[in-house]
């Protein structure tokens, strides 16, 4: 059904969706007609409407004002613009908060949020849930069959973590479902330690106001619970709108590298993964992290197209320094998303707001109006997005997968008491992803529950916490012929955050063919020399392991220090597969060399080998065609790319053969017959 719903959306917008958040409730009626006229000029075919409009839709409890929304929906429809209608539940109105202050989330330090921002709700609050369900139902009753409606956008960027009474009650219910009885909970949380044993369920609370250290299993479960509590809010609203109508997609917008919601659990509940992404234009290579996010979002629903729901046309307003996107960068970033599987290019927001916190946030229609650089770029991109219609619905194939797992992330970063407590999971993952990006490999992102059979290589960055099913999946992947590239401090604890028995790395000792006697985090400034079998040396720092080979062999050993002669990188045959384990933090070049060498040895195909790093090359495909995206991130020099077989550049409509020249910050999208 999901695929049929997304197909319906594609048909509705005629290919890729183009548009943004539209907030007519912040503007006088007189502006609406101009908005719609300019939207048409810019090629907009979809707008997200009403995202924070609860106070305008239900100005007093039980009093509804839908007249303005009726008018806007009609106007958009008359102009051929479809609506992604939002439930407004990310912004509970002042009257609700005034009547029921307990809706406001209490933070970990015990302080309660005040009114004045958004996302000011405790997801476990029954009052919040009741009122959210009510406004959702009213909207669905009124608009489910409005001809403008093309998609539902449930709430916005689910995220608050709350430590309220209601959260404690919800947490207890969640724990009862998970563990059944207190004895099992006590066991799972190792509560004999520091005498934290619970003898009644009413003693179990959310982990608020800790005096420094806190039970790490309890925190881990609280993270899981919070993600699930938010998900329950989404599902409740989704089910309401779905009960009225079953044939249009329902989504919510996720965030970039967002730690508080396990998107692997969320994605199956919605029709498409939808991403809001704001790469910082001040960071010269922020597009590499974007590429990872785009791959993740495509992978969240098993390779299906995803939706780029929000991005900025130029500067944002949420950071201390908000620099502009230079000419061409907005286009390039948008095409980058499409090249990695997005079926939409959407922005926050259509028209720049005059007041409020985001008054300096860029928009498709900036304060300077249609005679502006931004609007010209927006209109041009709208035209090009139209030309890319054939790409909609197509997919990508990859032979390399990178494990990205929220439980592992929480394990590494939420808790104190590890051998070192400054892990950055995102940085670690990016260290592993960057060389794959630089060498133009197509990459999928996987969870421990994904089907690993399409891949030749599985990259496992610092997977500290992996549950038994995850361990079995990784192990089986290697046993049946895959190559696992794994980095240190992996497979250490079980799903309850308890150290696995029989020596480190309990879960993966046989897999890596070595036992680790002790983890040796480096002292500040400490560096080591590592020597490879071919005599090359490299430096390493940050982490070492006192590793003792069992079935594994050393790919590299320490050339100095107390661990001199001991393995720093291990290779092991396992079943019919191979495992390479990094027991230290190698300098990036050396790490890249080993990783890319393993990909080559595993026979991973790479059609773009040798092309410059700053030329991003990806392929989307359908049954008959492939769509070759060539994106030049360099602002100075053009790149000439030998094409092989000829095709048509969708952006120019011209035949492409021989060699294409991709200008600085430019792009080509070549459509051609798919190779046999
Ligand atoms: C998003 C949010 C939008 C807007 C935008 C600004 O996180 O969903 O409403 O605030 O950021 O960049």
Short mmCIF file of C-alpha atoms and ligand atoms in Angstrom, two decimals, residues 21 51-52 118 156-157 253 255 276 278 310-312 316-318 348 357-358 361, ligand 1:
data_model
loop_
_atom_site.label_atom_id
_atom_site.label_comp_id
_atom_site.label_asym_id
_atom_site.label_seq_id
_atom_site.Cartn_x
_atom_site.Cartn_y
_atom_site.Cartn_z
CA UNK A 21 6.28 25.12 4.29
CA UNK A 51 2.51 23.07 10.53
CA UNK A 52 2.21 25.25 13.66
CA UNK A 118 7.38 25.07 20.21
CA UNK A 156 6.71 18.41 13.20
CA UNK A 157 10.14 17.10 14.13
CA UNK A 253 9.64 15.03 9.18
CA UNK A 255 15.99 15.48 11.58
CA UNK A 276 14.81 18.20 7.29
CA UNK A 278 20.37 22.27 7.27
CA UNK A 310 12.91 20.94 4.56
CA UNK A 311 16.13 22.73 3.77
CA UNK A 312 17.10 26.39 3.51
CA UNK A 316 19.24 29.77 8.58
CA UNK A 317 18.67 31.66 11.82
CA UNK A 318 19.29 29.06 14.49
CA UNK A 348 11.47 25.79 5.01
CA UNK A 357 12.37 33.93 15.95
CA UNK A 358 12.93 32.98 12.31
CA UNK A 361 15.70 32.67 8.05
C1 LIG B 1 13.18 23.02 11.23
C2 LIG B 1 11.73 23.25 11.57
C3 LIG B 1 11.16 24.43 10.83
C4 LIG B 1 12.09 25.61 10.93
C5 LIG B 1 13.44 25.21 10.42
C6 LIG B 1 14.44 26.34 10.46
O1 LIG B 1 13.84 22.28 12.16
O2 LIG B 1 10.94 22.10 11.28
O3 LIG B 1 9.90 24.76 11.38
O4 LIG B 1 12.18 26.01 12.24
O5 LIG B 1 13.95 24.17 11.19
O6 LIG B 1 15.66 25.97 9.88
#
